[in-house]
PDB file of C-alpha atoms in Angstrom:
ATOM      1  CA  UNK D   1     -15.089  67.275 -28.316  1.00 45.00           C
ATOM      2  CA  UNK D   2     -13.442  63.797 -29.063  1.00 44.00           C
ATOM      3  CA  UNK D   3     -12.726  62.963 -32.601  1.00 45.00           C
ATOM      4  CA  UNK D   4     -14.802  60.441 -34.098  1.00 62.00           C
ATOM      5  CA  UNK D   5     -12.056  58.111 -34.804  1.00 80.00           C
ATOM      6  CA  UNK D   6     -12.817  54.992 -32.060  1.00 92.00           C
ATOM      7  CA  UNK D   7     -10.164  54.999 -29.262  1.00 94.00           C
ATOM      8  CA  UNK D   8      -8.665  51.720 -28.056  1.00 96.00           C
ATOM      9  CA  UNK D   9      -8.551  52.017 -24.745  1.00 97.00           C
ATOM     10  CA  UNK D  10      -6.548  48.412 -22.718  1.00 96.00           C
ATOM     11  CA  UNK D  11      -7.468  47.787 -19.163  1.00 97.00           C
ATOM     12  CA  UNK D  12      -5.066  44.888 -17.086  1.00 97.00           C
ATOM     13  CA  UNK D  13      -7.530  43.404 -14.394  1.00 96.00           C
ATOM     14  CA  UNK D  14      -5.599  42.283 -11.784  1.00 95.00           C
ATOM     15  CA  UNK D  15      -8.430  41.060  -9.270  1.00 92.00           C
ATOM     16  CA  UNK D  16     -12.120  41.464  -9.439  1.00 90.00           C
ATOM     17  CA  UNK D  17     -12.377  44.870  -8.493  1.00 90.00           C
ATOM     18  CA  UNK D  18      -9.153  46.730  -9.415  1.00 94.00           C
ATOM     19  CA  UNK D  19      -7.339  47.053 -12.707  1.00 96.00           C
ATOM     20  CA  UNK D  20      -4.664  49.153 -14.448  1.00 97.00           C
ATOM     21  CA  UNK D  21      -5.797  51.717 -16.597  1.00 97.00           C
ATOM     22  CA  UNK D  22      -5.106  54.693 -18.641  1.00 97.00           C
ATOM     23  CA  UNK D  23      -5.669  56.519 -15.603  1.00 96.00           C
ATOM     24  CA  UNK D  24      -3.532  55.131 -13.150  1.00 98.00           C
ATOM     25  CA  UNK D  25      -0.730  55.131 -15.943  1.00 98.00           C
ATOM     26  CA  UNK D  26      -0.864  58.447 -16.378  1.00 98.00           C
ATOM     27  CA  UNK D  27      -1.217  59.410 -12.482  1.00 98.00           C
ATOM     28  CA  UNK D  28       2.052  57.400 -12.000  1.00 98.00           C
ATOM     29  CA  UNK D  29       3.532  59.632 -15.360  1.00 98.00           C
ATOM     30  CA  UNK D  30       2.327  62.221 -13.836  1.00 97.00           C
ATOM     31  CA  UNK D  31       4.279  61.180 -10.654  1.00 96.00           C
ATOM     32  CA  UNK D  32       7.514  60.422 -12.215  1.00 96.00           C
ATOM     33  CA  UNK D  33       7.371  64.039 -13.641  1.00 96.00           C
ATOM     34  CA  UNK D  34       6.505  66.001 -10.547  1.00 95.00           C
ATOM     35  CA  UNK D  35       8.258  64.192  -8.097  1.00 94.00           C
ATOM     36  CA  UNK D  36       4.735  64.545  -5.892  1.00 94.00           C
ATOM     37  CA  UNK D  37       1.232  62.578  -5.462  1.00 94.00           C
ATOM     38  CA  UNK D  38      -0.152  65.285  -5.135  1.00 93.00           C
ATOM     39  CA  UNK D  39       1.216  67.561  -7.595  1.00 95.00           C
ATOM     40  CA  UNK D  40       0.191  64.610 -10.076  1.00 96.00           C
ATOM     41  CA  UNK D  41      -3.137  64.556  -8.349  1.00 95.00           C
ATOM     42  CA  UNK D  42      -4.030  68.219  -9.086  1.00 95.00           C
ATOM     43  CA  UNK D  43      -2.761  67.558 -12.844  1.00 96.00           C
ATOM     44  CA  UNK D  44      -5.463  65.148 -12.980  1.00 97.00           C
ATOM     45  CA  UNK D  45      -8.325  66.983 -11.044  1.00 97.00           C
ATOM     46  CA  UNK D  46      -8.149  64.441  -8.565  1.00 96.00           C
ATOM     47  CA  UNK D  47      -7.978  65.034  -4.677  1.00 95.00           C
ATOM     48  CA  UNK D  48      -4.555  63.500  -3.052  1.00 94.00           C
ATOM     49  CA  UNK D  49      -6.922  61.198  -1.120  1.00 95.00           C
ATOM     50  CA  UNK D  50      -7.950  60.099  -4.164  1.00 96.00           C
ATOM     51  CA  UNK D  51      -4.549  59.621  -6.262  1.00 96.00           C
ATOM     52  CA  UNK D  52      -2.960  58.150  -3.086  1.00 95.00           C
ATOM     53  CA  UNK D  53      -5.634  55.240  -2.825  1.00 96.00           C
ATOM     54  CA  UNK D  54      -4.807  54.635  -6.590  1.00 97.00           C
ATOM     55  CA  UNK D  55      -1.424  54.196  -5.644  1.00 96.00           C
ATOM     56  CA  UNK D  56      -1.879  52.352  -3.074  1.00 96.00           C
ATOM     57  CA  UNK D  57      -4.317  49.871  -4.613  1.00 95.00           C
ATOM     58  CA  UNK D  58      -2.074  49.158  -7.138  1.00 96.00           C
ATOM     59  CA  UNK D  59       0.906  48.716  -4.032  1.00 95.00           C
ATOM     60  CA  UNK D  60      -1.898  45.788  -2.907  1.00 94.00           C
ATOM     61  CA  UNK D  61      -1.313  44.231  -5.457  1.00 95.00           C
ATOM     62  CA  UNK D  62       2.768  43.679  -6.383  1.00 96.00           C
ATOM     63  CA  UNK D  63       5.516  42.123  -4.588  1.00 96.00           C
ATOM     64  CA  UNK D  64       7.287  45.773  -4.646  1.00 97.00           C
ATOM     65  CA  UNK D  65       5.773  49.177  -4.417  1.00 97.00           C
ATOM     66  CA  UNK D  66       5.486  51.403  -7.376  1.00 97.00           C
ATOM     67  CA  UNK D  67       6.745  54.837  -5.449  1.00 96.00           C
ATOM     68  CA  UNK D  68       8.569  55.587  -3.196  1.00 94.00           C
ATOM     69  CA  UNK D  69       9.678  58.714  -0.672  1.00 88.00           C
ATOM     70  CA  UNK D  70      11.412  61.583  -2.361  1.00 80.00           C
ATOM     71  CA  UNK D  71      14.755  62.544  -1.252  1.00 68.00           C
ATOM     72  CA  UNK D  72      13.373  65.784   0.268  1.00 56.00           C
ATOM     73  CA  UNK D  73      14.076  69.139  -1.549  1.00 49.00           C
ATOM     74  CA  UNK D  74      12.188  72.031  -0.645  1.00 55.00           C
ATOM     75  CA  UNK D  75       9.516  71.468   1.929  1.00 53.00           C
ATOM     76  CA  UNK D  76      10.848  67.736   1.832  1.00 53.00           C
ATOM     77  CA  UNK D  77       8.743  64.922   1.346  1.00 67.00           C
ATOM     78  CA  UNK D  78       7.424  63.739  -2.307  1.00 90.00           C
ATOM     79  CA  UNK D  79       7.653  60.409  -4.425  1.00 93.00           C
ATOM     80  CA  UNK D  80       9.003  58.995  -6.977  1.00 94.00           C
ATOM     81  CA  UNK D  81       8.614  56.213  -8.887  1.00 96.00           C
ATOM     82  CA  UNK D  82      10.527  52.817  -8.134  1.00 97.00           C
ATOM     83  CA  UNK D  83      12.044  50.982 -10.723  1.00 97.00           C
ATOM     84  CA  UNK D  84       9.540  48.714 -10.474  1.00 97.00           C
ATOM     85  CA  UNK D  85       6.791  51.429 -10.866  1.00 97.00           C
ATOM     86  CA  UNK D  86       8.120  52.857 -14.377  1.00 97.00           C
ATOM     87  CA  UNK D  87       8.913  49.131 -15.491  1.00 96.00           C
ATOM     88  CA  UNK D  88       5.033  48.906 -14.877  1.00 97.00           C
ATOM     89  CA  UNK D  89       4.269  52.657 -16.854  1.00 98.00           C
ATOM     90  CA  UNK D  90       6.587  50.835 -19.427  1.00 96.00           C
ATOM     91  CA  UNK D  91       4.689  47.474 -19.878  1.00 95.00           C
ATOM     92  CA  UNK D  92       1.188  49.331 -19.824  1.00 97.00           C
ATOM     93  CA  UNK D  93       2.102  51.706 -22.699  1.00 97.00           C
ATOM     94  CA  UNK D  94       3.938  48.184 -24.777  1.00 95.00           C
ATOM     95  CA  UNK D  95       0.498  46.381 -24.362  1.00 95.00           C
ATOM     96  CA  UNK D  96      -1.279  49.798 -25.447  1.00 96.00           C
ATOM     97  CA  UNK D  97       1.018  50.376 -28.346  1.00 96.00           C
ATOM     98  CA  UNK D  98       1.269  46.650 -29.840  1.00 94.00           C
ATOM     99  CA  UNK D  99      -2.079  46.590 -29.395  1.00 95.00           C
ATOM    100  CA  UNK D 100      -3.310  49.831 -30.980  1.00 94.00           C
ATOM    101  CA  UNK D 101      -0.928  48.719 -33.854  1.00 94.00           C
ATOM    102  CA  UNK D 102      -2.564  45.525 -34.599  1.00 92.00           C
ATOM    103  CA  UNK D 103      -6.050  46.674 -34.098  1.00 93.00           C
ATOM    104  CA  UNK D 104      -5.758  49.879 -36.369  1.00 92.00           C
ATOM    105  CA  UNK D 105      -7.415  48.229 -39.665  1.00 93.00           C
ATOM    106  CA  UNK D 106     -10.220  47.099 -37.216  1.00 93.00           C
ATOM    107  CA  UNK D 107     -10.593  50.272 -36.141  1.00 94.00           C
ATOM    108  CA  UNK D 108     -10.696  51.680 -39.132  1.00 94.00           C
ATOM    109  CA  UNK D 109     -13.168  49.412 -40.360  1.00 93.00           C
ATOM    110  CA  UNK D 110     -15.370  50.565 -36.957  1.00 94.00           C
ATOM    111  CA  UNK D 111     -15.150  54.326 -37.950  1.00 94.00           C
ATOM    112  CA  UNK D 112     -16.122  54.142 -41.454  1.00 94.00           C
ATOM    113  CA  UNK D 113     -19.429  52.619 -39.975  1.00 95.00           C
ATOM    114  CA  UNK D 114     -19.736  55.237 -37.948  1.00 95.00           C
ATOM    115  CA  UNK D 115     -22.425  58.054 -38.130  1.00 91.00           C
ATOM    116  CA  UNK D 116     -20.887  61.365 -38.329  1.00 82.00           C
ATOM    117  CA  UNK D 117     -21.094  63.337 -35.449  1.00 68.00           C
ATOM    118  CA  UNK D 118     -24.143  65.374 -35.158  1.00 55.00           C
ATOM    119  CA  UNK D 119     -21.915  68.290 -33.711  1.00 49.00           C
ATOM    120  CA  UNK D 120     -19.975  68.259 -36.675  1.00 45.00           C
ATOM    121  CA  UNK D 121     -22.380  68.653 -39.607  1.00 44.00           C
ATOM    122  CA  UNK D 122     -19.213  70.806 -41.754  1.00 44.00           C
ATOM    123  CA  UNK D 123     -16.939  67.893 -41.057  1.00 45.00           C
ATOM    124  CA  UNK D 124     -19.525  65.227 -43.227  1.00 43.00           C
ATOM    125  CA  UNK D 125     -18.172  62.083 -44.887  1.00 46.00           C
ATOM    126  CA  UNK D 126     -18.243  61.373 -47.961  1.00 45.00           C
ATOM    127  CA  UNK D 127     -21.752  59.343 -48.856  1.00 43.00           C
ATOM    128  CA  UNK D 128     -19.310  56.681 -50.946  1.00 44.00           C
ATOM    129  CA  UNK D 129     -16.784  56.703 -47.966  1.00 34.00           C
TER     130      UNK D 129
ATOM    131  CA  UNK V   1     -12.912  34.339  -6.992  1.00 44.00           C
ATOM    132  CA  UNK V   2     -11.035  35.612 -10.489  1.00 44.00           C
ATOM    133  CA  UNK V   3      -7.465  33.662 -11.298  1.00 45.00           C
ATOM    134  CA  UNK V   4      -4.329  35.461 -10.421  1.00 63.00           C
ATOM    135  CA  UNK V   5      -3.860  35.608 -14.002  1.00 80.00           C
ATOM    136  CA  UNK V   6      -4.110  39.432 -15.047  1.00 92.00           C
ATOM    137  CA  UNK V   7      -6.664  40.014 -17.559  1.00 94.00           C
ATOM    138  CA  UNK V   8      -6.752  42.163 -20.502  1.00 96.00           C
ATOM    139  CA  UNK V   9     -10.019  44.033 -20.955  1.00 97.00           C
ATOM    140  CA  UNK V  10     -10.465  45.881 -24.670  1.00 97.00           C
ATOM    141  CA  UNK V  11     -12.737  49.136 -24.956  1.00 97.00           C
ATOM    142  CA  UNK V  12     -13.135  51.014 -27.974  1.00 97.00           C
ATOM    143  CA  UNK V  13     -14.377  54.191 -27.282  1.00 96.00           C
ATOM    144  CA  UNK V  14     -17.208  55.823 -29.315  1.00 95.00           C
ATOM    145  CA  UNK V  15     -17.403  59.261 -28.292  1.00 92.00           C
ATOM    146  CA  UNK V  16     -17.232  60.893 -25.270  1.00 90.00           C
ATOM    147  CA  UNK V  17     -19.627  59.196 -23.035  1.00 90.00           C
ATOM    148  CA  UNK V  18     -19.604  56.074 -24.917  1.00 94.00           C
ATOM    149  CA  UNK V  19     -17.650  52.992 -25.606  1.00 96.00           C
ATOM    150  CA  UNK V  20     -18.081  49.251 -27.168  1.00 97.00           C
ATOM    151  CA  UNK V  21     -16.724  46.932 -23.962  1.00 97.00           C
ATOM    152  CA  UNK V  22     -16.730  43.104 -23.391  1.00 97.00           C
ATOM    153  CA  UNK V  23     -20.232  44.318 -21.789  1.00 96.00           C
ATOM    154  CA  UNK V  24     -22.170  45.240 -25.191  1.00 98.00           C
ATOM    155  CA  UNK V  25     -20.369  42.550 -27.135  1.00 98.00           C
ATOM    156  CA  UNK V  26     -21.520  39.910 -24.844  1.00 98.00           C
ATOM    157  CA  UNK V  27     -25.492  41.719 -25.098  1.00 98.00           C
ATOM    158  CA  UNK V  28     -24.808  41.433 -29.188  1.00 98.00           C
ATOM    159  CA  UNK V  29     -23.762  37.655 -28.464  1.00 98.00           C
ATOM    160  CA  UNK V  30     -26.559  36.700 -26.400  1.00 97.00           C
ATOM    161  CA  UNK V  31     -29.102  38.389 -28.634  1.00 96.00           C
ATOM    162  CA  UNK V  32     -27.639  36.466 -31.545  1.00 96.00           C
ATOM    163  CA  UNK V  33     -27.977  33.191 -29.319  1.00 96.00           C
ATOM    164  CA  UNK V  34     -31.238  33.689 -27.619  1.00 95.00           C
ATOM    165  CA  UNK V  35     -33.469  35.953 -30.585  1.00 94.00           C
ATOM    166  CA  UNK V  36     -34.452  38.055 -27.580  1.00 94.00           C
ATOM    167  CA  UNK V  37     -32.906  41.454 -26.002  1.00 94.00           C
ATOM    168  CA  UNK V  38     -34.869  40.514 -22.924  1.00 93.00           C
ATOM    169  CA  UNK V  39     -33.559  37.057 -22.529  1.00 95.00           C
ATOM    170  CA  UNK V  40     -30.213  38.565 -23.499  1.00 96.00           C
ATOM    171  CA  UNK V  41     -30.440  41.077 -20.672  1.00 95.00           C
ATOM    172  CA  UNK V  42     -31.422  38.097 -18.648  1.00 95.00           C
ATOM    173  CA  UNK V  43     -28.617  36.090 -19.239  1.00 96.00           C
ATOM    174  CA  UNK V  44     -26.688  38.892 -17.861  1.00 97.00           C
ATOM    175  CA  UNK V  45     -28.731  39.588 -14.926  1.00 97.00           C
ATOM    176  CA  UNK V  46     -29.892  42.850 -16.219  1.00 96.00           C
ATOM    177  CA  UNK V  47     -33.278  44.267 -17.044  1.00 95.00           C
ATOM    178  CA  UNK V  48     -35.011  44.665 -20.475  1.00 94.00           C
ATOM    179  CA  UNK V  49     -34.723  48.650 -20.248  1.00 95.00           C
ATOM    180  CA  UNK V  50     -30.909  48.665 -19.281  1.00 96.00           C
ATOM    181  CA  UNK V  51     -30.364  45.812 -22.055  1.00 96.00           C
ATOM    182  CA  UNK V  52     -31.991  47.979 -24.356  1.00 95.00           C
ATOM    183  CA  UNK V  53     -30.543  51.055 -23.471  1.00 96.00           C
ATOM    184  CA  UNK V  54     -27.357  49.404 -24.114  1.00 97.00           C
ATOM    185  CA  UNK V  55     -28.073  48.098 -27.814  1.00 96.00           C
ATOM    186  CA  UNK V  56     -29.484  51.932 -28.982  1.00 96.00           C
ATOM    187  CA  UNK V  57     -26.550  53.172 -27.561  1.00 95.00           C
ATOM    188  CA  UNK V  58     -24.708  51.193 -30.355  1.00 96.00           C
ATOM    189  CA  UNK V  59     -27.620  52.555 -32.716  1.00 95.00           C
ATOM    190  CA  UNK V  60     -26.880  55.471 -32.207  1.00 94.00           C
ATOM    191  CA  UNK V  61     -23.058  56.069 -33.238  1.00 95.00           C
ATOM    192  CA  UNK V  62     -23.289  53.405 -36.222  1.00 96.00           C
ATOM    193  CA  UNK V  63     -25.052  54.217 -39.922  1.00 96.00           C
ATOM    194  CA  UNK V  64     -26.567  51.002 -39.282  1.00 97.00           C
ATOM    195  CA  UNK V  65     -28.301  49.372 -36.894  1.00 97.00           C
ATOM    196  CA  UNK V  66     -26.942  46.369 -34.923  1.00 97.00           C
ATOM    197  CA  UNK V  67     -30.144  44.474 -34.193  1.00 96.00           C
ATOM    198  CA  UNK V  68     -33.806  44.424 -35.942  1.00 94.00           C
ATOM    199  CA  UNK V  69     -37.166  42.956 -35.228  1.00 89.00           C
ATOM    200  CA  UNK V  70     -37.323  38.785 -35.228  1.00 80.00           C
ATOM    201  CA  UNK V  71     -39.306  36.974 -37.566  1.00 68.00           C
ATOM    202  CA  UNK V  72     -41.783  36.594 -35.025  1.00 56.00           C
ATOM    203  CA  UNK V  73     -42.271  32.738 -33.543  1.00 49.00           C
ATOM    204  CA  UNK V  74     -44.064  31.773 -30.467  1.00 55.00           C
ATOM    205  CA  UNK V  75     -44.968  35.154 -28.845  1.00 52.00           C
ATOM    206  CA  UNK V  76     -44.312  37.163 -31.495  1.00 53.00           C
ATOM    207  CA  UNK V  77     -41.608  39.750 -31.504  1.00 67.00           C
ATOM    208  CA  UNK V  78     -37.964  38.586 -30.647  1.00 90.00           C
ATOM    209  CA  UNK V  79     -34.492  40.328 -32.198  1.00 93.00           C
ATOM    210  CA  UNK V  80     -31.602  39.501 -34.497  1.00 94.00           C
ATOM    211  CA  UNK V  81     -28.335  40.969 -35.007  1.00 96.00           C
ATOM    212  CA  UNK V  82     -28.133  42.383 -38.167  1.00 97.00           C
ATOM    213  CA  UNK V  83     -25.543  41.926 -40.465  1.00 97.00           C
ATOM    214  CA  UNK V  84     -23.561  44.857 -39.137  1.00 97.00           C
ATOM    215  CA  UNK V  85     -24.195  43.691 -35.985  1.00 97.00           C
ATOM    216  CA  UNK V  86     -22.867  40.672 -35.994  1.00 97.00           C
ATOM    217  CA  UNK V  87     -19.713  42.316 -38.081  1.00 96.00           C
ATOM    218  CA  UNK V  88     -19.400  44.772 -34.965  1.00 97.00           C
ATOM    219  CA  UNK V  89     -19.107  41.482 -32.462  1.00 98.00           C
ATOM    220  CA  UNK V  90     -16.444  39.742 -34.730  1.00 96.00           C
ATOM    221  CA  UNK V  91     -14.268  43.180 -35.181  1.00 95.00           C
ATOM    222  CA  UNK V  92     -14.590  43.489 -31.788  1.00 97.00           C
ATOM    223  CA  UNK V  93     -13.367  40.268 -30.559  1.00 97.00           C
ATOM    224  CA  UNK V  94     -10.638  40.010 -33.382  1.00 95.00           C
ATOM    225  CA  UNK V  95      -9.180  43.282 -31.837  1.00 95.00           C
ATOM    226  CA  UNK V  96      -8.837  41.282 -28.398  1.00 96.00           C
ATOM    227  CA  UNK V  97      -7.644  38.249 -29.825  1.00 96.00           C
ATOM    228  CA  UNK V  98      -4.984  40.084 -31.643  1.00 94.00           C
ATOM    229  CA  UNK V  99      -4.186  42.165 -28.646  1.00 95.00           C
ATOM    230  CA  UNK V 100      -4.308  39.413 -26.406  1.00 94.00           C
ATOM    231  CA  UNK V 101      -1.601  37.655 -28.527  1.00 94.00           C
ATOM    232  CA  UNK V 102       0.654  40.279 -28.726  1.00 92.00           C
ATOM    233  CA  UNK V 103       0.328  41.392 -25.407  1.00 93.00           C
ATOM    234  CA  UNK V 104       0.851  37.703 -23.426  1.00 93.00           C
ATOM    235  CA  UNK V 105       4.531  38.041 -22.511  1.00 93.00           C
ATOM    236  CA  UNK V 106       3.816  41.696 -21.008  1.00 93.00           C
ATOM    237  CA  UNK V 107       0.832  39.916 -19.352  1.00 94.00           C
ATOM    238  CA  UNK V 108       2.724  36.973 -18.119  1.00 94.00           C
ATOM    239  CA  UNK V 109       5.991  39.749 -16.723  1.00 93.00           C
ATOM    240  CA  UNK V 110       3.212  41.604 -14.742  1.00 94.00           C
ATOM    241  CA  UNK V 111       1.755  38.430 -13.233  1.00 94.00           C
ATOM    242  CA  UNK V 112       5.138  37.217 -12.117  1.00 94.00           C
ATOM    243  CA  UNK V 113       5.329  40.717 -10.392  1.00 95.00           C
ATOM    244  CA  UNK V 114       1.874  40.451  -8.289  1.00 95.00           C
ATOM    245  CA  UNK V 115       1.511  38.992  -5.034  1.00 91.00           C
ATOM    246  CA  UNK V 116       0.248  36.037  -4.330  1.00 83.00           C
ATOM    247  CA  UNK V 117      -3.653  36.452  -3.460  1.00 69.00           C
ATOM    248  CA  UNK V 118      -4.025  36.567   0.120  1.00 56.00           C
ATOM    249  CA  UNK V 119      -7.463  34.292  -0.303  1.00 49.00           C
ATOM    250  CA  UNK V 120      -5.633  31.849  -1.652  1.00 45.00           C
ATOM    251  CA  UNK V 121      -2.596  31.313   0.842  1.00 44.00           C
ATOM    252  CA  UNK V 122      -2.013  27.525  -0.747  1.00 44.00           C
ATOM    253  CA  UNK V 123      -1.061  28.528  -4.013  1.00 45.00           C
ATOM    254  CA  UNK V 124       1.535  30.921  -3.208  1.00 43.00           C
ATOM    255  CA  UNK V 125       4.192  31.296  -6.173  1.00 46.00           C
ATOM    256  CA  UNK V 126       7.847  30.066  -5.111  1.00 45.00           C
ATOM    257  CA  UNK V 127      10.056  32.728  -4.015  1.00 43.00           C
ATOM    258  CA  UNK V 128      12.689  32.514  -7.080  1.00 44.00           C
ATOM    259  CA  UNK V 129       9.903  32.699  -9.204  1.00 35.00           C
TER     260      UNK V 129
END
C-alpha cells in the first residue's frame, strides 16, 4: 500500500506517442546494473520482448543509442549502457529531483487536503491538521 | 504533428490507482470555464460518464470536494469548481510551472540529442548542432 503522501511523478514526451518515464529510467538502471535486457526485464516483471521495444523506442528517437553489446562474459552477449544512455538516466533523475524539490510545499499543501486513507483508519490525522 | 520540442508532463499521484495529470486539471479548467461537466467532457471529446468519473475520482481522495451543483440558469443544473477546486488547479499548474523552469536546460540538452523527425525532413537540425 502506497503512502498517502502525493508522488510527483515527471514524464519527457518526446513525440506524440512515446515519452520517458520512471519506467524506462529505471529499466535502463536496471540495465546498467545487470549488464543484460533481460536480466533488467525480469527485475521489472516485464518480458524481454517487452523491455527490448522500450529500448528500442527510445533508440528511435536519439542521434546515438542508449545500449550497447556487452563485451561477452559468460554465455556472451548482454548490454550496457552507452555514455549517452546514462547521460540520459542522469538528466531524467536532475529534472525529477529539481523538480520534486521545488514542488515539495505544493505537495504538501495537496496532502494535507487529502482524506485519510480508508485502509488506514489507526494512521488518522489530526482533525486541526 | 507535436514540435520536436520534448515536453514535460507533471503527475501527482494519489494513491495507487490514481493520479492528478494535465488530463483532470484541464476537466477542472473547463468546468470552471463552461459551468458544465458535460460541456467540459465535451470540450475534450469525452462523454458525460467518463468526465464524471474523472471529477469523483478527485472526490474521492480530497476532504473536500472539487466541484458542486451550479446556481441553476437556463436548463437548470450546471457545476462550479469549488473553492478547493479551483486551489487544486492552481497548485497543480504552479508545480509545472516551477518544474518547467527548473527543468528547461535539461529539456533543451535532451532535445539537442533527438533526431530530427523523420516527418519533417525540411527542418533537420545542422550537424554541429
Amino acid at each position: 500500500m502506497a503512502p498517502a503522501m502525493p508522488k510527483l511523478i515527471i514524464r519527457v514526451e518526446l513525440s506524440d506517442t512515446s515519452a520517458i518515464g520512471p519506467g524506462k529510467v529505471r529499466l535502463l538502471e536496471h540495465i546498467d546494473e545487470t549488464g543484460s535486457i533481460s536480466a533488467a526485464g525480469r527485475a521489472m516483471n516485464m518480458s524481454y520482448r517487452r523491455a527490448w521495444l522500450l529500448v528500442d523506442d527510445l533508440n528511435q528517437h536519439f542521434k546515438e543509442p542508449v545500449t550497447m553489446a556487452g563485451s561477452g562474459g559468460k554465455g556472451g552477449g548482454g548490454a550496457k549502457l552507452t555514455s549517452f544512455g546514462r547521460t540520459l538516466v542522469r538528466q531524467y533523475r536532475a529534472i525529477e529531483a529539481q523538480a520534486l524539490a521545488v514542488s515539495s510545499r505544493h505537495l504538501a499543501t495537496l496532502e494535507a487536503a487529502m482524506k485519510s486513507r480508508p485502509s488506514r483508519a489507526t494512521r488518522r490525522r489530526s482533525p486541526t491538521e
